[in-house]
PDB file of C-alpha atoms and ligand atoms in Angstrom:
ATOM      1  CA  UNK A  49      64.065 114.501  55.825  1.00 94.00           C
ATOM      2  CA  UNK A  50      66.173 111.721  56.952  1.00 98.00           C
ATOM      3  CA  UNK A  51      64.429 107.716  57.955  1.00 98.00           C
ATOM      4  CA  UNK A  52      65.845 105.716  60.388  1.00 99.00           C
ATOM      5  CA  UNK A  53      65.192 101.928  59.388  1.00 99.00           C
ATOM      6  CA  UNK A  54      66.581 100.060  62.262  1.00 98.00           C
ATOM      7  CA  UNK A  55      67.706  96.719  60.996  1.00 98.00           C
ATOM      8  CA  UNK A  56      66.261  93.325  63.426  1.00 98.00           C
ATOM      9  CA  UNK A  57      68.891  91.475  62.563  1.00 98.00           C
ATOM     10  CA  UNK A  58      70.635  92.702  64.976  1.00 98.00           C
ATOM     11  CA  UNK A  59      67.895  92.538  66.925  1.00 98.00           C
ATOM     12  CA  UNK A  60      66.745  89.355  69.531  1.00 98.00           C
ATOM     13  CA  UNK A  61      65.687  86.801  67.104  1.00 98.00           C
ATOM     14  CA  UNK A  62      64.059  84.884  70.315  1.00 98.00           C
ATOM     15  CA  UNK A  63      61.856  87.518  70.885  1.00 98.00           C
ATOM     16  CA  UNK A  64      61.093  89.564  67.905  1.00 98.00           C
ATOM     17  CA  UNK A  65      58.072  90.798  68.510  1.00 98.00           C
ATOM     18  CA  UNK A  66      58.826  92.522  71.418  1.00 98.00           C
ATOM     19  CA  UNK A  67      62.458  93.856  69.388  1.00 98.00           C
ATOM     20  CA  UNK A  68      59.759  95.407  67.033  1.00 98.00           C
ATOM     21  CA  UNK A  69      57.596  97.071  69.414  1.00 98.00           C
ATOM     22  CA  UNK A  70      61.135  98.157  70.910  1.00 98.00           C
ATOM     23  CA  UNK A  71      62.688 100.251  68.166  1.00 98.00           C
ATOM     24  CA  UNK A  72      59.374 101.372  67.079  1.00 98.00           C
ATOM     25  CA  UNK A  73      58.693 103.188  70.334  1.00 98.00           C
ATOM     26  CA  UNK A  74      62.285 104.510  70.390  1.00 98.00           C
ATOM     27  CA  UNK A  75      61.222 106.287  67.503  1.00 98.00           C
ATOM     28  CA  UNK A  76      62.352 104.487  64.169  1.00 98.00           C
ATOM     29  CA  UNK A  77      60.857 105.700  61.100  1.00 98.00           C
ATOM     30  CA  UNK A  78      60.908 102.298  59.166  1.00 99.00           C
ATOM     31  CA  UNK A  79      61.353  98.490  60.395  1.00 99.00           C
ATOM     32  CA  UNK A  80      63.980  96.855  57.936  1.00 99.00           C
ATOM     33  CA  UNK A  81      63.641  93.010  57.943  1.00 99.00           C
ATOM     34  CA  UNK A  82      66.565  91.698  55.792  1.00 98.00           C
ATOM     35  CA  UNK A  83      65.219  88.097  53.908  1.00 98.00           C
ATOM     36  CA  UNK A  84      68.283  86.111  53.340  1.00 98.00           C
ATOM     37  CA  UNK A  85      68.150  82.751  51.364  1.00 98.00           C
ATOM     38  CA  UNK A  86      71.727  80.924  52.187  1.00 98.00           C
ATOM     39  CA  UNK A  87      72.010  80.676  48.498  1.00 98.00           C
ATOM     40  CA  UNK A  88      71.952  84.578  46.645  1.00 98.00           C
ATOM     41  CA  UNK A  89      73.696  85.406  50.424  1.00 98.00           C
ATOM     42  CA  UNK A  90      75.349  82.723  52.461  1.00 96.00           C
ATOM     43  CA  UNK A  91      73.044  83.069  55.738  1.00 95.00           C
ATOM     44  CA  UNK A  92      69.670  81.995  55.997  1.00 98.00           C
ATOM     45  CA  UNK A  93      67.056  84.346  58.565  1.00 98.00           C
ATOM     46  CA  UNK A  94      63.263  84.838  58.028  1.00 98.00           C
ATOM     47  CA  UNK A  95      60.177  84.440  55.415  1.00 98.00           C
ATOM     48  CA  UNK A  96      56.538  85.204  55.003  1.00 98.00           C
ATOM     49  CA  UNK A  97      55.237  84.006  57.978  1.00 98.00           C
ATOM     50  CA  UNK A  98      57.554  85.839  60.755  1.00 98.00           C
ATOM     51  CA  UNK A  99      56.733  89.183  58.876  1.00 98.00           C
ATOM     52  CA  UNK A 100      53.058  88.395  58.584  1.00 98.00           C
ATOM     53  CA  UNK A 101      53.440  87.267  62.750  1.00 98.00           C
ATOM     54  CA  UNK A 102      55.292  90.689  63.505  1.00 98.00           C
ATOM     55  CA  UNK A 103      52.698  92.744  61.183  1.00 98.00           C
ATOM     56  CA  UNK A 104      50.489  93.658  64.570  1.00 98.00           C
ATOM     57  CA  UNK A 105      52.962  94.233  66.779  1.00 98.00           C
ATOM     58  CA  UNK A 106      54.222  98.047  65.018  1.00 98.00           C
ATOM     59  CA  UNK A 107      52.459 100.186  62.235  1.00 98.00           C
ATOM     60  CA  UNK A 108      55.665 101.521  61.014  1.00 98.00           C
ATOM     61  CA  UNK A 109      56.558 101.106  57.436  1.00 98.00           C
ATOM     62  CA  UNK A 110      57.450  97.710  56.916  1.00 99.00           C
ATOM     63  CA  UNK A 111      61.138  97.995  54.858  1.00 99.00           C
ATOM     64  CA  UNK A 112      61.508  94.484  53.238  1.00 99.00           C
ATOM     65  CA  UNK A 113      65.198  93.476  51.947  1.00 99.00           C
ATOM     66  CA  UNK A 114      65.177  90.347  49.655  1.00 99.00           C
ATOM     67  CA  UNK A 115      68.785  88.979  49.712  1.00 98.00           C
ATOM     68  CA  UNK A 116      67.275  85.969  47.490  1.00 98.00           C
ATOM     69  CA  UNK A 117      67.586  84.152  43.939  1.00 98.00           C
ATOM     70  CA  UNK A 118      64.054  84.136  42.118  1.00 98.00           C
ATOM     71  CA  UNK A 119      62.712  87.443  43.718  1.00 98.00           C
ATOM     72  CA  UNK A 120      59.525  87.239  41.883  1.00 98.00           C
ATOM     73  CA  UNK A 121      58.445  83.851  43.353  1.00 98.00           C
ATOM     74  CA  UNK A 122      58.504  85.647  47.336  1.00 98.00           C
ATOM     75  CA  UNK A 123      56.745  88.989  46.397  1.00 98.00           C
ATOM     76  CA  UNK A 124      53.233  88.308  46.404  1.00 98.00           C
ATOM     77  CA  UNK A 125      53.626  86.283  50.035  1.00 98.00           C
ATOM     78  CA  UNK A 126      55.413  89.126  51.582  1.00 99.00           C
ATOM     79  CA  UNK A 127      53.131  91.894  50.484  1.00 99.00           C
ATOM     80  CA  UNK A 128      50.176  89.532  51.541  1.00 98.00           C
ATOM     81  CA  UNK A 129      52.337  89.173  55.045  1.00 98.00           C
ATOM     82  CA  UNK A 130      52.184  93.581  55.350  1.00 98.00           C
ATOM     83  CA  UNK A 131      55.319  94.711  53.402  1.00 99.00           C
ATOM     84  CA  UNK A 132      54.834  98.430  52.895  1.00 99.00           C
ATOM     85  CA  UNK A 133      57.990  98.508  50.700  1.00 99.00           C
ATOM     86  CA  UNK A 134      59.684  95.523  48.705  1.00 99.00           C
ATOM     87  CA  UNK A 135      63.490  95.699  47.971  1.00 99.00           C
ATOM     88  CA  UNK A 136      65.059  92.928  45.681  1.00 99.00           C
ATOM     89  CA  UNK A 137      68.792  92.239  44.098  1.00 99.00           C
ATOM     90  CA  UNK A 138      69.389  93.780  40.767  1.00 98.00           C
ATOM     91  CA  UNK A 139      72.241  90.966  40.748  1.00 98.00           C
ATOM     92  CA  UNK A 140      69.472  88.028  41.393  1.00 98.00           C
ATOM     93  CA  UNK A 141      66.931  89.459  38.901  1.00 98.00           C
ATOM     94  CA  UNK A 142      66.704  88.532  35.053  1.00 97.00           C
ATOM     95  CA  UNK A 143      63.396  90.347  34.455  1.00 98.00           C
ATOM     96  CA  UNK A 144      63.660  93.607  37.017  1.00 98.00           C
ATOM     97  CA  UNK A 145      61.419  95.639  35.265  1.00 98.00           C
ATOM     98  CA  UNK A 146      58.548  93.017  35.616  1.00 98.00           C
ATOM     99  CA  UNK A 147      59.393  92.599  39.416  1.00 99.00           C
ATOM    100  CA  UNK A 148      58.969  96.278  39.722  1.00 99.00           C
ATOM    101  CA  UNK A 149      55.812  95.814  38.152  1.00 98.00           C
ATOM    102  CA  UNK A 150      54.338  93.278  40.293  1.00 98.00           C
ATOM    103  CA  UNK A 151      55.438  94.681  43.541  1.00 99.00           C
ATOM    104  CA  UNK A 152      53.811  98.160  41.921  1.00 99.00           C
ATOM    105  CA  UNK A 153      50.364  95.844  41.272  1.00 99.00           C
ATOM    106  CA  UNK A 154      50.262  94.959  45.239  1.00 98.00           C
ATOM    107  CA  UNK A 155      50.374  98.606  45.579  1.00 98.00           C
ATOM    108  CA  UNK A 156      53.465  98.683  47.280  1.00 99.00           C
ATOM    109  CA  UNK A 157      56.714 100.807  46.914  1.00 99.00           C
ATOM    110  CA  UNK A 158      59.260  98.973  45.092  1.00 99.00           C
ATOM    111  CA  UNK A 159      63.478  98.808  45.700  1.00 99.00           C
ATOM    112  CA  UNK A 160      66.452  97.957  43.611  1.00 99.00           C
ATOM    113  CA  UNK A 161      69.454  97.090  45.827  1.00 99.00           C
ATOM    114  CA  UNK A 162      72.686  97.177  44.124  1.00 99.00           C
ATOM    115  CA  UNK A 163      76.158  94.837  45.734  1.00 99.00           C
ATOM    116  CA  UNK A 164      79.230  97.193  46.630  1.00 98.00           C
ATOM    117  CA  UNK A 165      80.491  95.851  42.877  1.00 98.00           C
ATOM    118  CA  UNK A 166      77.375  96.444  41.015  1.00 98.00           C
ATOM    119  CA  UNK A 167      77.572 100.289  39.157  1.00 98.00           C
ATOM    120  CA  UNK A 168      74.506 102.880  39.535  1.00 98.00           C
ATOM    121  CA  UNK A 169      74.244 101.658  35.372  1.00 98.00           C
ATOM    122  CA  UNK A 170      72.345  99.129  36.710  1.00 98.00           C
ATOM    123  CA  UNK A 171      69.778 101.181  37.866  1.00 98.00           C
ATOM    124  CA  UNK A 172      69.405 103.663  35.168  1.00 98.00           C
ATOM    125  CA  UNK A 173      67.008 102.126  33.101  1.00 98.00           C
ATOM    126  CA  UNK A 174      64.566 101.721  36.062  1.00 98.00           C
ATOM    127  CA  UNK A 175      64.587 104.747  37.436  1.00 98.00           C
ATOM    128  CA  UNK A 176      61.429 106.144  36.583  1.00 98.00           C
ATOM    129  CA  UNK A 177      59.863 103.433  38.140  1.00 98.00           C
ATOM    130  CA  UNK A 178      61.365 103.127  40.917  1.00 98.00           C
ATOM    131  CA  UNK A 179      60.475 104.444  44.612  1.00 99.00           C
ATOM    132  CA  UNK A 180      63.538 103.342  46.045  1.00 99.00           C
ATOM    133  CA  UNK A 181      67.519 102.657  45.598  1.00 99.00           C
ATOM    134  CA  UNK A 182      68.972 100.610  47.909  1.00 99.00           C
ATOM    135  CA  UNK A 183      73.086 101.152  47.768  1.00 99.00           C
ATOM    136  CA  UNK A 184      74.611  98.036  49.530  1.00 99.00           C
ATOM    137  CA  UNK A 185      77.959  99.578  52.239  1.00 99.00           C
ATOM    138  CA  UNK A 186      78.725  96.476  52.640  1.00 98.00           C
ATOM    139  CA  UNK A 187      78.644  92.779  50.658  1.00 98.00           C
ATOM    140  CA  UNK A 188      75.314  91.495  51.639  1.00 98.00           C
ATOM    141  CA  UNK A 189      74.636  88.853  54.336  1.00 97.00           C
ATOM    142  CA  UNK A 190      76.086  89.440  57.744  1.00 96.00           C
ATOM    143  CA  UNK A 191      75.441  92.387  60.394  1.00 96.00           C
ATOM    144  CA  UNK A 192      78.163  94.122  61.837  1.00 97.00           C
ATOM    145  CA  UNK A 193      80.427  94.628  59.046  1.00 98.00           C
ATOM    146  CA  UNK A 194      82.644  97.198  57.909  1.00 98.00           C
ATOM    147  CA  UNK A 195      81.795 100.255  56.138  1.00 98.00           C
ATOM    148  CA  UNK A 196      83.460 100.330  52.285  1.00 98.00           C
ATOM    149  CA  UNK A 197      84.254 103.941  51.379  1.00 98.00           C
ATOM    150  CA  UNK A 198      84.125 103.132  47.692  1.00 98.00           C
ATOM    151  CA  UNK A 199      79.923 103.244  48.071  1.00 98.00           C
ATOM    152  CA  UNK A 200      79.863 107.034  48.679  1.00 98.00           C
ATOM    153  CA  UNK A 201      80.668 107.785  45.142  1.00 98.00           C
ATOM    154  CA  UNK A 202      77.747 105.971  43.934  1.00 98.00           C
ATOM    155  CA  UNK A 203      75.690 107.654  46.084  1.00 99.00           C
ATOM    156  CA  UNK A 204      76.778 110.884  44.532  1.00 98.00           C
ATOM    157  CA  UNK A 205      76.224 109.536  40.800  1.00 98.00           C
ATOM    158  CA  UNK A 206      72.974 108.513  42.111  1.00 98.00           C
ATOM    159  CA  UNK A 207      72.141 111.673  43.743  1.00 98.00           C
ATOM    160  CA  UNK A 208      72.991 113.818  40.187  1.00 98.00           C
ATOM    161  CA  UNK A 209      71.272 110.904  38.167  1.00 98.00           C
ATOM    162  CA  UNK A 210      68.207 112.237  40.318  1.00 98.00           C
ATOM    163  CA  UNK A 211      68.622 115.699  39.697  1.00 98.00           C
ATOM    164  CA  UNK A 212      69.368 115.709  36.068  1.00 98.00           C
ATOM    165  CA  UNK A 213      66.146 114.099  35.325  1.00 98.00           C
ATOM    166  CA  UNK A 214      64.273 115.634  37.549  1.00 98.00           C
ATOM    167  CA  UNK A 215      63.065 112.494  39.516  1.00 98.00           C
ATOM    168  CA  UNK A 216      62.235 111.988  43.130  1.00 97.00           C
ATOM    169  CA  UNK A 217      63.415 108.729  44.993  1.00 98.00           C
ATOM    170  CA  UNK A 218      64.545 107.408  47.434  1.00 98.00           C
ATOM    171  CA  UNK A 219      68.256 106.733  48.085  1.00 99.00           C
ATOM    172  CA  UNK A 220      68.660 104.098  51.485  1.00 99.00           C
ATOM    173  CA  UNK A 221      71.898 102.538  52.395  1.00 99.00           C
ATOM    174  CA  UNK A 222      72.702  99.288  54.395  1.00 99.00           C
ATOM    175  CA  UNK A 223      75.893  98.333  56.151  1.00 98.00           C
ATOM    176  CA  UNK A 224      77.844  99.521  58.457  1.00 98.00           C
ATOM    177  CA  UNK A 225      76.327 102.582  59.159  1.00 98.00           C
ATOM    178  CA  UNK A 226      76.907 104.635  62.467  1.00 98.00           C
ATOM    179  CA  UNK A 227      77.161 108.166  63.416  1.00 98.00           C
ATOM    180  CA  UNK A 228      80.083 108.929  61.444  1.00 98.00           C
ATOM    181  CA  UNK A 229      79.619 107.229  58.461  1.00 98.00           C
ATOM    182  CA  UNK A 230      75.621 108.677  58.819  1.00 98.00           C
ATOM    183  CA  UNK A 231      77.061 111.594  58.239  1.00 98.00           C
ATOM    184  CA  UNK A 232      78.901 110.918  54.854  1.00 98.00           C
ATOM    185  CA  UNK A 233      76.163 109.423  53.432  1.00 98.00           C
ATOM    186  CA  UNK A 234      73.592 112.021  54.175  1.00 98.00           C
ATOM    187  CA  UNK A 235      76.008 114.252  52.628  1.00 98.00           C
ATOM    188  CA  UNK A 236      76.574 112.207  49.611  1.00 98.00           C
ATOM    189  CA  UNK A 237      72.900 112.456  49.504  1.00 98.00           C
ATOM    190  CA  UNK A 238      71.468 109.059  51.671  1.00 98.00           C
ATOM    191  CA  UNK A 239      67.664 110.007  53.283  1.00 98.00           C
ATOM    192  CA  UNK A 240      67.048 106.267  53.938  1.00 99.00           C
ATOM    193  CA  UNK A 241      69.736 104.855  56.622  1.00 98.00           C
ATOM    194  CA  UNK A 242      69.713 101.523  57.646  1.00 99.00           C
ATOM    195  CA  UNK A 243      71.425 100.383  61.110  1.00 98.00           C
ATOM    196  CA  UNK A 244      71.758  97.020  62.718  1.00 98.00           C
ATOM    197  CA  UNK A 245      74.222  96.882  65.622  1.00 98.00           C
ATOM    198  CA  UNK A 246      74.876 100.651  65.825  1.00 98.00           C
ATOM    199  CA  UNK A 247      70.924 100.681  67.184  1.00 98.00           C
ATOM    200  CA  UNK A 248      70.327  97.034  68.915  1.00 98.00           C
ATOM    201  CA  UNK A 249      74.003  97.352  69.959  1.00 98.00           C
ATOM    202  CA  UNK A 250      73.501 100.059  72.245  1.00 98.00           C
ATOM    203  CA  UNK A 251      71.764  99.993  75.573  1.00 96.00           C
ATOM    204  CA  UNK A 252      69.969 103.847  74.805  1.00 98.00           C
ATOM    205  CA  UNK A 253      67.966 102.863  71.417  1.00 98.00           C
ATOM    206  CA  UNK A 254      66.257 105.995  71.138  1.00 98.00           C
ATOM    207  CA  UNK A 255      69.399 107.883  71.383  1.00 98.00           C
ATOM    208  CA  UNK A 256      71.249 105.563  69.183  1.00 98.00           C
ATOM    209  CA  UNK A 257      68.500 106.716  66.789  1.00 98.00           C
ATOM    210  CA  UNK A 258      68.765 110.278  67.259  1.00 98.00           C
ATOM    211  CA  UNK A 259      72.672 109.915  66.636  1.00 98.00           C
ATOM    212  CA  UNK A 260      72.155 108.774  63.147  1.00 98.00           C
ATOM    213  CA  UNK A 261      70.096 111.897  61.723  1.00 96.00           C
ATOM    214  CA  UNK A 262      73.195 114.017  60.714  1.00 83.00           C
TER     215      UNK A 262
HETATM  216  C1  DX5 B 394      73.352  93.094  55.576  1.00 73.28           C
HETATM  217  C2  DX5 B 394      71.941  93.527  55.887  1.00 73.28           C
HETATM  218  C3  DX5 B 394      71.892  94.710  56.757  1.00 73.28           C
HETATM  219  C4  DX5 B 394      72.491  94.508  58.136  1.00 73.28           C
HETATM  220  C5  DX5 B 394      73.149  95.783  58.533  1.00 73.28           C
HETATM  221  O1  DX5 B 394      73.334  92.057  54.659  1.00 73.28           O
HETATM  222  O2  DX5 B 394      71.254  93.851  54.683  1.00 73.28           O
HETATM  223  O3  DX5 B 394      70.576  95.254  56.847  1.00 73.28           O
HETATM  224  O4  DX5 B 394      71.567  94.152  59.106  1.00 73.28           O
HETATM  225  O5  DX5 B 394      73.795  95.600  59.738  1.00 73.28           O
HETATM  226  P1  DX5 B 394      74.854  96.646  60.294  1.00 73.28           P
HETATM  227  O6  DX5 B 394      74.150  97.968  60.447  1.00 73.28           O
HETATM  228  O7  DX5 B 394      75.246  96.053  61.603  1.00 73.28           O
HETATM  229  O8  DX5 B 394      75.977  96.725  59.302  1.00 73.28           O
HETATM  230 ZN1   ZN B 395      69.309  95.029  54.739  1.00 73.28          ZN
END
């Protein structure tokens, strides 16, 4: 089974609500609202309070993507805000295990997102706890970027990690993700795609959906 997480950065920022409701009818699986800091990524976007605003306005899983230094100090806001999964930096956390653990004690799924220069090693020791790897396609912080081939391989290594220990995850991607490069990542073993412009960039979102399942 493959999920659709549209991104809303791409989306209207002026009107997000309505964005949500949007992409949700056209059938996305997951809403992915990328948290950006200006400091762990050089744009700043949204916090707490716009997800906890949007919460009523779609009851699809709520796919939170912390692009921020000191993690741990923005969990319990956005899981009191309605994040159904959280997603932080392996590269901007010192104590990951413990952040896994707190998101776990809100009783939400937790994420490790790893940088286009960050191995799978960084993962390994976490993977029993974790619901979720998030492999970066592109350097974290802008929409609209270019795919970087390089990430497929990790996916792979990812993929057999999984199978050789017999664990069940999920593997999501991020960046620069369209019907072409959907398809080399499902291959490489993706179920979770992310896509900013290649959904709010076209006119049909529904079908801009549909494109991406492989
Ligand atoms: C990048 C964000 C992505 C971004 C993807 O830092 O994490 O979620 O919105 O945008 P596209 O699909 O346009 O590359
Ligand atoms: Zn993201």
């Amino acid at each position: 089974m493959i999920y659709i997480a549209p991104s809303i950065l791409s989306a209207d920022f002026a009107a997000l609500g309505e964005e949500v409701k949007r992409v949700d009818k056209a059938g996305a699986d997951y809403i992915h609202i990328d948290v950006m800091d200006g400091t762990f990524v050089p744009n700043i976007t949204l916090g707490s309070p716009v997800v906890e605003k949007l919460r009523p306005h779609s009851e699809k899983v709520f796919d939170v993507h912390l692009m921020v230094e000191h993690p741990e100090t923005q969990i319990d806001a956005f899981a009191k805000a309605g994040a159904d999964i959280i997603t932080f930096h392996a590269e901007a956390a010192k104590h990951a295990h413990r952040i896994v653990q707190q998101i776990h004690a809100h009783g939400l799924k937790a994420g490790l997102a790893l940088n286009p220069g960050t191995s799978v090693s960084e993962a390994d020791a976490l993977l029993d706890e974790l619901d979720m790897v998030l492999i970066m396609t592109v350097n974290p912080g802008f929409g609209g970027q270019k795919f970087i081939p390089s990430t497929v391989r990790k996916i792979q290594q990812l993929r057999d990690m999984m199978n050789e220990r017999k664990l069940d995850f999920d593997i999501e991607v991020d960046g620069g993700i369209n019907p072409s490069t959907a398809k080399e990542v499902i291959a490489a073993g993706a179920n979770v795609l992310v896509a900013g412009s290649a959904v709010f960039g076209s006119d049909n979102l529904a079908a801009a959906i549909t494109s991406l399942r492989g």
